[in-house]
Amino acid sequence: MSNKKNKQIPFNKPFLTGKEIIYLKESLTSNHWSGDGPFTKKCQQLLQELTEASAVLLTHSCTAALEMSALLLDISTGDEIILPSYAFPSTVNAFILRGACPVFVDIREDTLNLDESKIEEKITAKTKAICLIHYAGIGCEMDPIMELACKYKISVIEDAAQALSAKYKKLALGSIGQLGTLSFHETKNCICGEGGALLINDASLVERAEIIREKGTNRTKFFKGEVDKYTWVDIGSSFLPSDLLAAVLCAQLENIEEIQSKRKKIYQNYFDGLRDLEVKDRLRLPIVPKNVTPNFHMFYIILPSNKDRDTLMAKLQRKGIKAIFHYLPLHLSEMGKRFGYKQGDFFLTEVLSGRILRLPFYNDLSEEDQKYIIETITGLLSGDGC
Ligand SMILES: *Cc1c(COP(=O)(O)O)cnc(C)c1O
């Protein structure tokens, strides 16, 4: 008999499609363990087909791809980068490392994405780029953002870490701005432990991106037979993942349809199962604007207050359900304060980050466990006040 008292449902669990071990073994028994081997090439090709980016370069993380973006765009001291405060530290750090100054913008209440209507007022002569996040794999409102970028001649970097295979209108997220970044960290949809990719949509940036990724050398050109020896030609670092990890990723990317269909089902079960509580105003469910196709990266609920969120999170924990909050606003962090930000600067970021709760979400979350999660939440939120 299943003992519900002992049930432990984690927030995330890595998923094997089946081919990972076969490909990893193949890679281990080949003579190519370093970067840019056959599996890296295959992953880049699959990602290019999926996103239609001009070029795709595999990296060892999304953080690395963001750092490459800052290098490629020549971000330097005094430049300003517009980005949401409701974000991951990597997103901002990539630019701070080059000496730039973060200019935060509040988020939209419906998608928790950067509010495109608040960008223009932040643009100055120093603005170099807008770096946005497609939160939960739900696309930002890209048309007005690209129009602004064009009008003021600034770059757009899409942090699409959570957004592989999601779309804005007909376009893959990550393929719309000059640059896009993906993550294959264990918590994302397609995974290899640690991994990422840079999507280059401006063809004029491809050659230099290859150099920056290869320690500032023209090694890539050398392997293509375009130069007869390689040498130090620019700044750069080592941003390549081992081909062993690319082997794991390759198995995941080949099975993206299976992964996506599992996630869609889990998302839909949560949505249908918790809809009643939304009707009763006990929580709010994710909102997907009509222009976008989501990728079911996560499922969150928004509670009426911070206290409601923390209480529910603690009660779920006691029942063996690991539900967690997400970003702490960057403008309220120790680093954010050093840049002069303070409490009250971004109302929706502050309120919503305190009310969001992410529910367990992984490809082989069983129907039984999901039912238990939905019933437990329903039980905890249905009480008095009806
Ligand atoms: C996961 C994530 C990152 C970091 O990805 P890594 O591959 O771990 O470096 C960056 N930005 C966003 C929005 C993320 O969700």
Short mmCIF file of C-alpha atoms in Angstrom, two decimals, residues 55 57 64-76 94-95 98 128 155 157 178-181 198-213 234-236 239:
data_model
loop_
_atom_site.label_atom_id
_atom_site.label_comp_id
_atom_site.label_asym_id
_atom_site.label_seq_id
_atom_site.Cartn_x
_atom_site.Cartn_y
_atom_site.Cartn_z
CA ALA A 55 24.59 29.70 -36.75
CA LEU A 57 27.58 27.24 -31.28
CA ALA A 64 28.89 31.10 -21.11
CA ALA A 65 26.70 31.95 -24.11
CA LEU A 66 25.62 35.17 -22.37
CA GLU A 67 29.25 36.04 -21.64
CA MET A 68 30.12 35.40 -25.28
CA SER A 69 27.27 37.74 -26.27
CA ALA A 70 28.68 40.55 -24.16
CA LEU A 71 32.15 40.01 -25.69
CA LEU A 72 30.77 39.86 -29.23
CA LEU A 73 28.81 43.08 -28.83
CA ASP A 74 31.90 44.82 -27.42
CA ILE A 75 30.09 45.78 -24.24
CA SER A 76 32.44 47.94 -22.18
CA ALA A 94 27.61 38.62 -18.28
CA PHE A 95 27.39 42.38 -18.88
CA ARG A 98 32.47 43.82 -19.14
CA LYS A 128 23.99 49.26 -25.82
CA SER A 155 21.15 45.10 -29.85
CA ILE A 157 19.91 39.40 -26.73
CA GLN A 178 20.91 39.53 -32.83
CA LEU A 179 21.79 36.80 -30.37
CA GLY A 180 19.96 34.16 -28.38
CA THR A 181 21.14 31.86 -25.61
CA LEU A 198 24.68 30.61 -28.55
CA LEU A 199 22.27 31.30 -31.40
CA ILE A 200 23.72 33.82 -33.81
CA ASN A 201 21.08 35.47 -35.96
CA ASP A 202 23.26 38.23 -37.36
CA ALA A 203 25.52 36.41 -39.85
CA SER A 204 28.18 39.12 -39.58
CA LEU A 205 28.89 38.00 -35.99
CA VAL A 206 29.52 34.32 -36.74
CA GLU A 207 33.23 34.41 -37.56
CA ARG A 208 34.16 36.42 -34.48
CA ALA A 209 31.93 34.25 -32.27
CA GLU A 210 33.93 31.19 -33.36
CA ILE A 211 37.14 32.97 -32.40
CA ILE A 212 35.89 34.16 -29.01
CA ARG A 213 34.69 30.65 -28.22
CA ASP A 234 41.28 38.39 -30.65
CA ILE A 235 40.17 38.23 -27.03
CA GLY A 236 38.29 35.12 -26.03
CA PHE A 239 33.49 28.20 -24.07
#
